């Protein structure tokens, strides 16, 4: 095995194309998720241009939140800008009536293509090709191209291009129509969100390669242009649409702004606009690509997951972050969880620090929401919400329906008790600082998050008579166990957070005394508060340790051992929580995801090699890998690699790699598993390559899977590009 | 004062027309409710033909339920069948741009008319008149007529007629499009409910009085026909639409059935179809009209409320009843409460027993749901749900949002604890039996409800060591007080129910021994069960009585007295529950609606004159008449009349009379207050006229308001029409 730093080479298309054949009604939602494209601001699921009655169509834009009630805030599915319908001799052309057909997503450029042959008559087909991309250089712009060609004969072609306000978020409506038009230069639509009152302007500007009779349509909410022409064999017709869709957030007259975007794209034309976007994607890939030789599935899936993270990562704003299901579906209503900082953010911290800074700034700019949450619970400082959306207020639903249609409600405790997210965010700031050296960000924004978070921990911890401090009635990363005391992960992260805050404030006093003084005054941090931090950090109940194994929470070791036969039964289709019941599973040591191992993932220096191995061997067999949290496998992979269990590391890696492409959990139609996608990169870079940042640089400790001949990736350390190339020299 | 039985005379239009002038955007929702029309199966709110961005459009049909989740089942707002748009010289004609305008609802015929002059140019107007009715002889049919006329000049007229699946239930979607068409003989639409899978067919068949160019429109979900013609002054144009809208409940191919309805109406033509429907309405009015001379407001409002009850009353099916907000809005999601049996049903029991029987049959056919509810709580027999919809399962939401946008949830206890509804339904059956003498119904359906309800009470009551029985932790009619023990209303109704069940079974054994035997066997009612009924009835804790006043529940007298200054403050805009908090109000004697007085309303024989007066004078001043329950005023009016307080009786009568026409509670946009509407009739007939059914006939004890010169109404006693005419001979 060798490690070397050489420039990234070009790749052939083989490792870059995600393809799926034919129309599969049973996998429609899954494939809509898989074929999501986006530019870090605007996204579009792999929904058909012509729609489908069973579709779960979706196009989302950062910051375009709307409320139903306060816990149901979500990004509003945008007015339909991608619709195009074809009729041949008055028969409507639909994908499901075609013979075969194939969809391909080119990860290099974000170009999605769907091509199929639609039977016209004996010996004649209509060849249809739909292509689309969302421009990486136009935050509010996209283009679509449709090409149709008859293989024989002549027929009347009708093409309908339009926009529509008749869209939904899985049965809920977010838009009210304001205005619409349809004319030779395109269709326009203005709508406004019902709850938040955000107007949006849509312009769809079509261009046909042939002359056609044009009829505008003005059905309410559905402005359209109808083109009719005679199609002859061998004379293909191309319809190119340039789309601008702009909310009134950064602009006052969104329709004008949308018009400018669509005009710009129309003037450039398809090829030039696609080239400009592709060049921007090439830069993204130069920054973050991972090359794996010898394992095509690993190669494609790592790139696919990176593509989806980049499609959603807020590239153009500090007021958005990546939701649990990225920008690709309706799951968790686009809310931002710890998934973002602990699983997805490291990808950007290491490869695209500007994007990482946007994501952290999203949190920093929502300190008011975090303070309101702390204050509402009678605590000091800033407690970040378990689920965060537009305003930064807590938006975790306190109750959810236990199972669809059951009528039974289930209390969701995470918004109340899963407090560790405040330390997770502080840790993400410090990781970002360590990797980038971005002192200015920490001074101007990050420090305040860390310091006010420390105040929260100091006010949350309760002292016992013996001088020990405790965090009681919490939920740790393992959500199978609720209402636990002194969760090891939470306590040790909180102690780390308190000590770090003191160090950050000392650093600030040294390097930016004025800022330090103002922050201390604003937050009310005096010597007494800092003594309290130290006191709580030093006396926050440490976990019981048995044979080097940390007890996950007080009393965990006393719970019933797991039913290994049941847990490891390969035929099991339900989570252990469903099988044993929410209360039943709590009585056992079964964990939804590795909780103590997550601590080793977050604060690796707390564990020496023997301790890591002991904890791995204890907790891994107690984890519901298959039906527990989708956050688990990537972490398990990293820890298994470090603990010297390469077969398990690779098996867990594959589980994460397949989460969305193969829909192993059956819920990919809800959207990309963002944490799994981010964890996958970490499994490769921190697990198999064993990358570690040191005081004076970085080291790797490669443990490549046996089939991997070569692994190569790039990252940035304090502004300087680093290339890592590892080879397996068996 | 005299009482006489004479035939009903014709009325002039004055007491029959509800009119409102002009366009008032602030009252749009209220007026949509006020101008609701219906035929006991299909309804339509007073929504404009051309729509409006702020409208709360709604058209509902009995039995067309759809689910979001199980507690959110509601009647799906039907695909838009009433839409028509006008353009003059390409300018869209909208009511809000017109000068003046007036809407009138003719209560005699159910014809709604909207007429306005829309300014075209200096000296020229477009006179527009829209008319609509839902046929009382075609359960699934309606007609609409639009007449336009230029007062001067010539202009291009465009008329768009169509149907649309793009409708909503206040932000929620219930339909999926199945198919659509638009051609010379009209537009069609087929859609299916998303949760319950009920297909519906819509046919809108237009007929123009002038020739026009016709263009069909096929925007998805919005089939339309566009007519263009030249309009000249003095040459009015009329567009008549015949509509059929049929769900696949009684028919397999709903589109064919809808086509037949629209064809039938189209063939009859506007005048003949309106005449046929009006004749049916005339029969309804012959059955139920109330004439009041000397008080035009009382006259019109009593008729208006009767109209709205008749518009919603299930005339054509035994599988529907009237929801709390009739068929006129989204409030309470069309669920059926005790409001129906205790407030609305008596109107029909007395005036249209066939309709009353349908409504009771709705309950009888849902015994399975009532048994499931009892069984789920570990009880025997049949416990009717507090909120009932399509299946008869309990559909009360266990939690609701405390205030819109607050994010706080409030526990709704009525589904768990407001048990009295089971006795209310039994009482309604007995009242129906008493008035109609319909032995067959009781034998075949009603007895089972009464008997299985008795089993529920016998299993619910808990015995104390002293031999007394108790119903603890309940909510009575006064919902300000939750979790109370031995609510007087509930206990005395339950005891009545248990004794009645025994008598009903004895009657059945005597008159239909076979049916009695089978029912007893099926329900498991042996001698032991009947002894238990008697035992519980005899020992169910009676209320404490102080100075003839019954204590509302155990310990009520010990609660703080009301803050009379605050309660009676005329400037108060919030309910006492909101002012004092849900817990604060429970600590006082403030009641949402008269609870003990409701007992006197339901079981008048329990109270002698002195006792009634004592309870009235105690509880009436403790009632939140203004902001408490809308069920209260009519009951208060009846009791005040009986207790000899005519001024109070009339004031309460007016409060009920104005609930919807004047929107005194500010929530009429959610729909008609059905219980208030039914209570209003009872205030007149049982209160002011003092009608009582006796063993050998009926008596009146008139206490007419001073301004009423004459009161006249009809009812049926055991199949025989009775006319009551009372005069005030001051």
PDB file of N, CA, C and O in Angstrom, chain B residues 121-180:
ATOM      1  N   UNK B 121     -68.011  50.844 -20.352  1.00  0.00           N
ATOM      2  CA  UNK B 121     -67.431  52.090 -20.843  1.00  0.00           C
ATOM      3  C   UNK B 121     -68.388  53.181 -20.406  1.00  0.00           C
ATOM      4  O   UNK B 121     -69.412  52.898 -19.775  1.00  0.00           O
ATOM      5  N   UNK B 122     -68.041  54.442 -20.714  1.00  0.00           N
ATOM      6  CA  UNK B 122     -68.927  55.539 -20.325  1.00  0.00           C
ATOM      7  C   UNK B 122     -70.324  55.276 -20.875  1.00  0.00           C
ATOM      8  O   UNK B 122     -70.502  55.100 -22.075  1.00  0.00           O
ATOM      9  N   UNK B 123     -71.283  55.189 -19.978  1.00  0.00           N
ATOM     10  CA  UNK B 123     -72.666  55.039 -20.420  1.00  0.00           C
ATOM     11  C   UNK B 123     -73.071  53.627 -20.777  1.00  0.00           C
ATOM     12  O   UNK B 123     -74.199  53.400 -21.206  1.00  0.00           O
ATOM     13  N   UNK B 124     -72.173  52.670 -20.635  1.00  0.00           N
ATOM     14  CA  UNK B 124     -72.538  51.287 -20.982  1.00  0.00           C
ATOM     15  C   UNK B 124     -72.185  50.350 -19.840  1.00  0.00           C
ATOM     16  O   UNK B 124     -71.117  50.453 -19.249  1.00  0.00           O
ATOM     17  N   UNK B 125     -73.089  49.448 -19.546  1.00  0.00           N
ATOM     18  CA  UNK B 125     -72.854  48.432 -18.524  1.00  0.00           C
ATOM     19  C   UNK B 125     -73.119  47.056 -19.114  1.00  0.00           C
ATOM     20  O   UNK B 125     -73.891  46.921 -20.069  1.00  0.00           O
ATOM     21  N   UNK B 126     -72.507  46.078 -18.504  1.00  0.00           N
ATOM     22  CA  UNK B 126     -72.906  44.704 -18.781  1.00  0.00           C
ATOM     23  C   UNK B 126     -73.782  44.278 -17.613  1.00  0.00           C
ATOM     24  O   UNK B 126     -73.321  44.259 -16.457  1.00  0.00           O
ATOM     25  N   UNK B 127     -75.024  43.963 -17.897  1.00  0.00           N
ATOM     26  CA  UNK B 127     -75.909  43.482 -16.834  1.00  0.00           C
ATOM     27  C   UNK B 127     -75.742  41.967 -16.743  1.00  0.00           C
ATOM     28  O   UNK B 127     -75.952  41.256 -17.728  1.00  0.00           O
ATOM     29  N   UNK B 128     -75.345  41.525 -15.582  1.00  0.00           N
ATOM     30  CA  UNK B 128     -75.067  40.091 -15.385  1.00  0.00           C
ATOM     31  C   UNK B 128     -76.031  39.564 -14.326  1.00  0.00           C
ATOM     32  O   UNK B 128     -76.228  40.199 -13.276  1.00  0.00           O
ATOM     33  N   UNK B 129     -76.641  38.427 -14.608  1.00  0.00           N
ATOM     34  CA  UNK B 129     -77.465  37.785 -13.590  1.00  0.00           C
ATOM     35  C   UNK B 129     -77.107  36.301 -13.555  1.00  0.00           C
ATOM     36  O   UNK B 129     -77.164  35.609 -14.581  1.00  0.00           O
ATOM     37  N   UNK B 130     -76.688  35.858 -12.360  1.00  0.00           N
ATOM     38  CA  UNK B 130     -76.421  34.424 -12.161  1.00  0.00           C
ATOM     39  C   UNK B 130     -77.524  33.850 -11.292  1.00  0.00           C
ATOM     40  O   UNK B 130     -77.848  34.411 -10.249  1.00  0.00           O
ATOM     41  N   UNK B 131     -78.056  32.703 -11.673  1.00  0.00           N
ATOM     42  CA  UNK B 131     -79.055  32.018 -10.849  1.00  0.00           C
ATOM     43  C   UNK B 131     -78.651  30.553 -10.728  1.00  0.00           C
ATOM     44  O   UNK B 131     -78.031  29.992 -11.639  1.00  0.00           O
ATOM     45  N   UNK B 132     -79.011  29.973  -9.617  1.00  0.00           N
ATOM     46  CA  UNK B 132     -78.703  28.542  -9.436  1.00  0.00           C
ATOM     47  C   UNK B 132     -79.710  27.905  -8.493  1.00  0.00           C
ATOM     48  O   UNK B 132     -80.215  28.561  -7.582  1.00  0.00           O
ATOM     49  N   UNK B 133     -79.969  26.642  -8.719  1.00  0.00           N
ATOM     50  CA  UNK B 133     -80.719  25.864  -7.728  1.00  0.00           C
ATOM     51  C   UNK B 133     -80.239  24.415  -7.791  1.00  0.00           C
ATOM     52  O   UNK B 133     -79.719  23.953  -8.811  1.00  0.00           O
ATOM     53  N   UNK B 134     -80.367  23.754  -6.678  1.00  0.00           N
ATOM     54  CA  UNK B 134     -80.077  22.315  -6.621  1.00  0.00           C
ATOM     55  C   UNK B 134     -81.430  21.632  -6.503  1.00  0.00           C
ATOM     56  O   UNK B 134     -82.211  21.949  -5.604  1.00  0.00           O
ATOM     57  N   UNK B 135     -81.706  20.738  -7.414  1.00  0.00           N
ATOM     58  CA  UNK B 135     -83.063  20.213  -7.532  1.00  0.00           C
ATOM     59  C   UNK B 135     -83.440  19.329  -6.355  1.00  0.00           C
ATOM     60  O   UNK B 135     -82.719  18.396  -6.012  1.00  0.00           O
ATOM     61  N   UNK B 136     -84.595  19.613  -5.790  1.00  0.00           N
ATOM     62  CA  UNK B 136     -85.061  18.785  -4.672  1.00  0.00           C
ATOM     63  C   UNK B 136     -85.638  17.455  -5.163  1.00  0.00           C
ATOM     64  O   UNK B 136     -85.930  16.570  -4.364  1.00  0.00           O
ATOM     65  N   UNK B 137     -85.783  17.303  -6.481  1.00  0.00           N
ATOM     66  CA  UNK B 137     -86.283  16.026  -7.002  1.00  0.00           C
ATOM     67  C   UNK B 137     -85.211  15.263  -7.767  1.00  0.00           C
ATOM     68  O   UNK B 137     -85.452  14.148  -8.236  1.00  0.00           O
ATOM     69  N   UNK B 138     -84.027  15.844  -7.890  1.00  0.00           N
ATOM     70  CA  UNK B 138     -82.891  15.147  -8.503  1.00  0.00           C
ATOM     71  C   UNK B 138     -81.761  15.152  -7.477  1.00  0.00           C
ATOM     72  O   UNK B 138     -81.049  16.146  -7.341  1.00  0.00           O
ATOM     73  N   UNK B 139     -81.582  14.057  -6.750  1.00  0.00           N
ATOM     74  CA  UNK B 139     -80.582  14.087  -5.675  1.00  0.00           C
ATOM     75  C   UNK B 139     -79.201  14.536  -6.162  1.00  0.00           C
ATOM     76  O   UNK B 139     -78.440  15.124  -5.412  1.00  0.00           O
ATOM     77  N   UNK B 140     -78.904  14.254  -7.423  1.00  0.00           N
ATOM     78  CA  UNK B 140     -77.554  14.508  -7.940  1.00  0.00           C
ATOM     79  C   UNK B 140     -77.552  15.587  -9.005  1.00  0.00           C
ATOM     80  O   UNK B 140     -76.647  15.618  -9.837  1.00  0.00           O
ATOM     81  N   UNK B 141     -78.573  16.463  -9.006  1.00  0.00           N
ATOM     82  CA  UNK B 141     -78.682  17.405 -10.107  1.00  0.00           C
ATOM     83  C   UNK B 141     -78.836  18.845  -9.679  1.00  0.00           C
ATOM     84  O   UNK B 141     -79.432  19.150  -8.654  1.00  0.00           O
ATOM     85  N   UNK B 142     -78.293  19.729 -10.477  1.00  0.00           N
ATOM     86  CA  UNK B 142     -78.398  21.168 -10.238  1.00  0.00           C
ATOM     87  C   UNK B 142     -78.440  21.880 -11.579  1.00  0.00           C
ATOM     88  O   UNK B 142     -78.013  21.327 -12.602  1.00  0.00           O
ATOM     89  N   UNK B 143     -78.973  23.090 -11.560  1.00  0.00           N
ATOM     90  CA  UNK B 143     -78.956  23.909 -12.775  1.00  0.00           C
ATOM     91  C   UNK B 143     -78.468  25.307 -12.434  1.00  0.00           C
ATOM     92  O   UNK B 143     -78.657  25.799 -11.322  1.00  0.00           O
ATOM     93  N   UNK B 144     -77.805  25.907 -13.419  1.00  0.00           N
ATOM     94  CA  UNK B 144     -77.318  27.274 -13.257  1.00  0.00           C
ATOM     95  C   UNK B 144     -77.674  28.039 -14.522  1.00  0.00           C
ATOM     96  O   UNK B 144     -77.581  27.510 -15.638  1.00  0.00           O
ATOM     97  N   UNK B 145     -78.104  29.292 -14.327  1.00  0.00           N
ATOM     98  CA  UNK B 145     -78.434  30.109 -15.484  1.00  0.00           C
ATOM     99  C   UNK B 145     -77.714  31.444 -15.350  1.00  0.00           C
ATOM    100  O   UNK B 145     -77.740  32.072 -14.296  1.00  0.00           O
ATOM    101  N   UNK B 146     -77.057  31.864 -16.416  1.00  0.00           N
ATOM    102  CA  UNK B 146     -76.372  33.148 -16.439  1.00  0.00           C
ATOM    103  C   UNK B 146     -76.938  33.947 -17.599  1.00  0.00           C
ATOM    104  O   UNK B 146     -77.038  33.424 -18.718  1.00  0.00           O
ATOM    105  N   UNK B 147     -77.331  35.188 -17.327  1.00  0.00           N
ATOM    106  CA  UNK B 147     -77.861  36.051 -18.374  1.00  0.00           C
ATOM    107  C   UNK B 147     -76.996  37.303 -18.422  1.00  0.00           C
ATOM    108  O   UNK B 147     -76.716  37.908 -17.382  1.00  0.00           O
ATOM    109  N   UNK B 148     -76.566  37.662 -19.623  1.00  0.00           N
ATOM    110  CA  UNK B 148     -75.757  38.873 -19.780  1.00  0.00           C
ATOM    111  C   UNK B 148     -76.405  39.736 -20.851  1.00  0.00           C
ATOM    112  O   UNK B 148     -76.934  39.241 -21.853  1.00  0.00           O
ATOM    113  N   UNK B 149     -76.348  41.042 -20.595  1.00  0.00           N
ATOM    114  CA  UNK B 149     -76.940  41.972 -21.558  1.00  0.00           C
ATOM    115  C   UNK B 149     -76.179  43.287 -21.514  1.00  0.00           C
ATOM    116  O   UNK B 149     -75.873  43.802 -20.430  1.00  0.00           O
ATOM    117  N   UNK B 150     -75.848  43.806 -22.685  1.00  0.00           N
ATOM    118  CA  UNK B 150     -75.188  45.099 -22.791  1.00  0.00           C
ATOM    119  C   UNK B 150     -76.245  46.189 -22.782  1.00  0.00           C
ATOM    120  O   UNK B 150     -77.279  46.058 -23.453  1.00  0.00           O
ATOM    121  N   UNK B 151     -75.986  47.278 -22.058  1.00  0.00           N
ATOM    122  CA  UNK B 151     -76.960  48.371 -22.076  1.00  0.00           C
ATOM    123  C   UNK B 151     -76.731  49.290 -23.274  1.00  0.00           C
ATOM    124  O   UNK B 151     -77.632  50.027 -23.666  1.00  0.00           O
ATOM    125  N   UNK B 152     -75.548  49.250 -23.855  1.00  0.00           N
ATOM    126  CA  UNK B 152     -75.281  50.082 -25.035  1.00  0.00           C
ATOM    127  C   UNK B 152     -74.089  49.490 -25.770  1.00  0.00           C
ATOM    128  O   UNK B 152     -73.220  48.862 -25.172  1.00  0.00           O
ATOM    129  N   UNK B 153     -74.068  49.667 -27.086  1.00  0.00           N
ATOM    130  CA  UNK B 153     -72.897  49.307 -27.869  1.00  0.00           C
ATOM    131  C   UNK B 153     -72.803  47.825 -28.207  1.00  0.00           C
ATOM    132  O   UNK B 153     -73.781  47.062 -28.104  1.00  0.00           O
ATOM    133  N   UNK B 154     -71.590  47.444 -28.604  1.00  0.00           N
ATOM    134  CA  UNK B 154     -71.298  46.088 -29.073  1.00  0.00           C
ATOM    135  C   UNK B 154     -69.970  45.675 -28.452  1.00  0.00           C
ATOM    136  O   UNK B 154     -69.078  46.503 -28.278  1.00  0.00           O
ATOM    137  N   UNK B 155     -69.846  44.408 -28.107  1.00  0.00           N
ATOM    138  CA  UNK B 155     -68.579  43.941 -27.525  1.00  0.00           C
ATOM    139  C   UNK B 155     -68.424  42.451 -27.794  1.00  0.00           C
ATOM    140  O   UNK B 155     -69.402  41.743 -28.060  1.00  0.00           O
ATOM    141  N   UNK B 156     -67.163  42.004 -27.716  1.00  0.00           N
ATOM    142  CA  UNK B 156     -66.893  40.566 -27.836  1.00  0.00           C
ATOM    143  C   UNK B 156     -67.104  39.915 -26.488  1.00  0.00           C
ATOM    144  O   UNK B 156     -66.500  40.333 -25.485  1.00  0.00           O
ATOM    145  N   UNK B 157     -67.902  38.889 -26.461  1.00  0.00           N
ATOM    146  CA  UNK B 157     -68.158  38.151 -25.220  1.00  0.00           C
ATOM    147  C   UNK B 157     -67.472  36.800 -25.292  1.00  0.00           C
ATOM    148  O   UNK B 157     -67.553  36.112 -26.312  1.00  0.00           O
ATOM    149  N   UNK B 158     -66.774  36.478 -24.227  1.00  0.00           N
ATOM    150  CA  UNK B 158     -66.225  35.130 -24.100  1.00  0.00           C
ATOM    151  C   UNK B 158     -66.828  34.505 -22.850  1.00  0.00           C
ATOM    152  O   UNK B 158     -66.873  35.150 -21.795  1.00  0.00           O
ATOM    153  N   UNK B 159     -67.319  33.302 -22.991  1.00  0.00           N
ATOM    154  CA  UNK B 159     -67.906  32.566 -21.865  1.00  0.00           C
ATOM    155  C   UNK B 159     -67.150  31.254 -21.738  1.00  0.00           C
ATOM    156  O   UNK B 159     -67.053  30.497 -22.703  1.00  0.00           O
ATOM    157  N   UNK B 160     -66.603  31.004 -20.549  1.00  0.00           N
ATOM    158  CA  UNK B 160     -65.931  29.721 -20.343  1.00  0.00           C
ATOM    159  C   UNK B 160     -66.714  28.924 -19.304  1.00  0.00           C
ATOM    160  O   UNK B 160     -66.938  29.384 -18.192  1.00  0.00           O
ATOM    161  N   UNK B 161     -67.095  27.743 -19.713  1.00  0.00           N
ATOM    162  CA  UNK B 161     -67.871  26.850 -18.862  1.00  0.00           C
ATOM    163  C   UNK B 161     -67.026  25.605 -18.660  1.00  0.00           C
ATOM    164  O   UNK B 161     -66.375  25.143 -19.594  1.00  0.00           O
ATOM    165  N   UNK B 162     -66.998  25.076 -17.462  1.00  0.00           N
ATOM    166  CA  UNK B 162     -66.174  23.891 -17.293  1.00  0.00           C
ATOM    167  C   UNK B 162     -66.410  23.195 -15.978  1.00  0.00           C
ATOM    168  O   UNK B 162     -67.384  23.447 -15.268  1.00  0.00           O
ATOM    169  N   UNK B 163     -65.501  22.288 -15.685  1.00  0.00           N
ATOM    170  CA  UNK B 163     -65.454  21.611 -14.392  1.00  0.00           C
ATOM    171  C   UNK B 163     -63.991  21.576 -14.000  1.00  0.00           C
ATOM    172  O   UNK B 163     -63.113  21.742 -14.856  1.00  0.00           O
ATOM    173  N   UNK B 164     -63.724  21.378 -12.716  1.00  0.00           N
ATOM    174  CA  UNK B 164     -62.326  21.360 -12.293  1.00  0.00           C
ATOM    175  C   UNK B 164     -62.126  20.449 -11.107  1.00  0.00           C
ATOM    176  O   UNK B 164     -62.903  20.462 -10.147  1.00  0.00           O
ATOM    177  N   UNK B 165     -61.055  19.683 -11.166  1.00  0.00           N
ATOM    178  CA  UNK B 165     -60.679  18.831 -10.035  1.00  0.00           C
ATOM    179  C   UNK B 165     -59.767  19.590  -9.080  1.00  0.00           C
ATOM    180  O   UNK B 165     -59.436  19.094  -8.003  1.00  0.00           O
ATOM    181  N   UNK B 166     -59.385  20.804  -9.451  1.00  0.00           N
ATOM    182  CA  UNK B 166     -58.465  21.578  -8.608  1.00  0.00           C
ATOM    183  C   UNK B 166     -59.244  22.313  -7.530  1.00  0.00           C
ATOM    184  O   UNK B 166     -59.399  23.527  -7.568  1.00  0.00           O
ATOM    185  N   UNK B 167     -59.763  21.535  -6.609  1.00  0.00           N
ATOM    186  CA  UNK B 167     -60.506  22.062  -5.474  1.00  0.00           C
ATOM    187  C   UNK B 167     -59.828  21.539  -4.217  1.00  0.00           C
ATOM    188  O   UNK B 167     -59.002  20.628  -4.278  1.00  0.00           O
ATOM    189  N   UNK B 168     -60.192  22.091  -3.090  1.00  0.00           N
ATOM    190  CA  UNK B 168     -59.505  21.755  -1.847  1.00  0.00           C
ATOM    191  C   UNK B 168     -60.471  21.811  -0.688  1.00  0.00           C
ATOM    192  O   UNK B 168     -61.510  22.460  -0.759  1.00  0.00           O
ATOM    193  N   UNK B 169     -60.147  21.108   0.377  1.00  0.00           N
ATOM    194  CA  UNK B 169     -60.798  21.290   1.667  1.00  0.00           C
ATOM    195  C   UNK B 169     -59.828  22.111   2.518  1.00  0.00           C
ATOM    196  O   UNK B 169     -58.928  21.544   3.155  1.00  0.00           O
ATOM    197  N   UNK B 170     -59.944  23.412   2.480  1.00  0.00           N
ATOM    198  CA  UNK B 170     -59.077  24.314   3.256  1.00  0.00           C
ATOM    199  C   UNK B 170     -57.617  23.831   3.279  1.00  0.00           C
ATOM    200  O   UNK B 170     -57.056  23.584   4.337  1.00  0.00           O
ATOM    201  N   UNK B 171     -57.056  23.717   2.105  1.00  0.00           N
ATOM    202  CA  UNK B 171     -55.628  23.386   2.000  1.00  0.00           C
ATOM    203  C   UNK B 171     -55.318  21.912   1.850  1.00  0.00           C
ATOM    204  O   UNK B 171     -54.168  21.559   1.632  1.00  0.00           O
ATOM    205  N   UNK B 172     -56.342  21.060   1.977  1.00  0.00           N
ATOM    206  CA  UNK B 172     -56.104  19.621   1.839  1.00  0.00           C
ATOM    207  C   UNK B 172     -56.756  19.110   0.556  1.00  0.00           C
ATOM    208  O   UNK B 172     -57.846  19.534   0.199  1.00  0.00           O
ATOM    209  N   UNK B 173     -56.084  18.170  -0.072  1.00  0.00           N
ATOM    210  CA  UNK B 173     -56.572  17.624  -1.340  1.00  0.00           C
ATOM    211  C   UNK B 173     -57.206  16.251  -1.123  1.00  0.00           C
ATOM    212  O   UNK B 173     -56.648  15.425  -0.415  1.00  0.00           O
ATOM    213  N   UNK B 174     -58.344  16.022  -1.765  1.00  0.00           N
ATOM    214  CA  UNK B 174     -59.021  14.727  -1.615  1.00  0.00           C
ATOM    215  C   UNK B 174     -59.198  13.974  -2.919  1.00  0.00           C
ATOM    216  O   UNK B 174     -59.579  12.812  -2.880  1.00  0.00           O
ATOM    217  N   UNK B 175     -58.973  14.624  -4.043  1.00  0.00           N
ATOM    218  CA  UNK B 175     -59.293  13.971  -5.309  1.00  0.00           C
ATOM    219  C   UNK B 175     -58.052  13.680  -6.131  1.00  0.00           C
ATOM    220  O   UNK B 175     -57.088  14.427  -6.111  1.00  0.00           O
ATOM    221  N   UNK B 176     -58.140  12.587  -6.863  1.00  0.00           N
ATOM    222  CA  UNK B 176     -57.189  12.321  -7.946  1.00  0.00           C
ATOM    223  C   UNK B 176     -57.983  12.278  -9.245  1.00  0.00           C
ATOM    224  O   UNK B 176     -59.030  11.656  -9.305  1.00  0.00           O
ATOM    225  N   UNK B 177     -57.429  12.892 -10.263  1.00  0.00           N
ATOM    226  CA  UNK B 177     -58.074  12.920 -11.569  1.00  0.00           C
ATOM    227  C   UNK B 177     -58.005  11.541 -12.218  1.00  0.00           C
ATOM    228  O   UNK B 177     -56.963  10.896 -12.223  1.00  0.00           O
ATOM    229  N   UNK B 178     -59.132  11.107 -12.756  1.00  0.00           N
ATOM    230  CA  UNK B 178     -59.171   9.845 -13.500  1.00  0.00           C
ATOM    231  C   UNK B 178     -59.309  10.118 -14.995  1.00  0.00           C
ATOM    232  O   UNK B 178     -58.618   9.518 -15.808  1.00  0.00           O
ATOM    233  N   UNK B 179     -60.203  11.018 -15.358  1.00  0.00           N
ATOM    234  CA  UNK B 179     -60.386  11.306 -16.775  1.00  0.00           C
ATOM    235  C   UNK B 179     -61.218  12.562 -16.975  1.00  0.00           C
ATOM    236  O   UNK B 179     -61.854  13.052 -16.043  1.00  0.00           O
ATOM    237  N   UNK B 180     -61.224  13.066 -18.181  1.00  0.00           N
ATOM    238  CA  UNK B 180     -61.967  14.288 -18.478  1.00  0.00           C
ATOM    239  C   UNK B 180     -62.233  14.371 -19.965  1.00  0.00           C
ATOM    240  O   UNK B 180     -61.559  13.724 -20.771  1.00  0.00           O
TER     241      UNK B 180
END
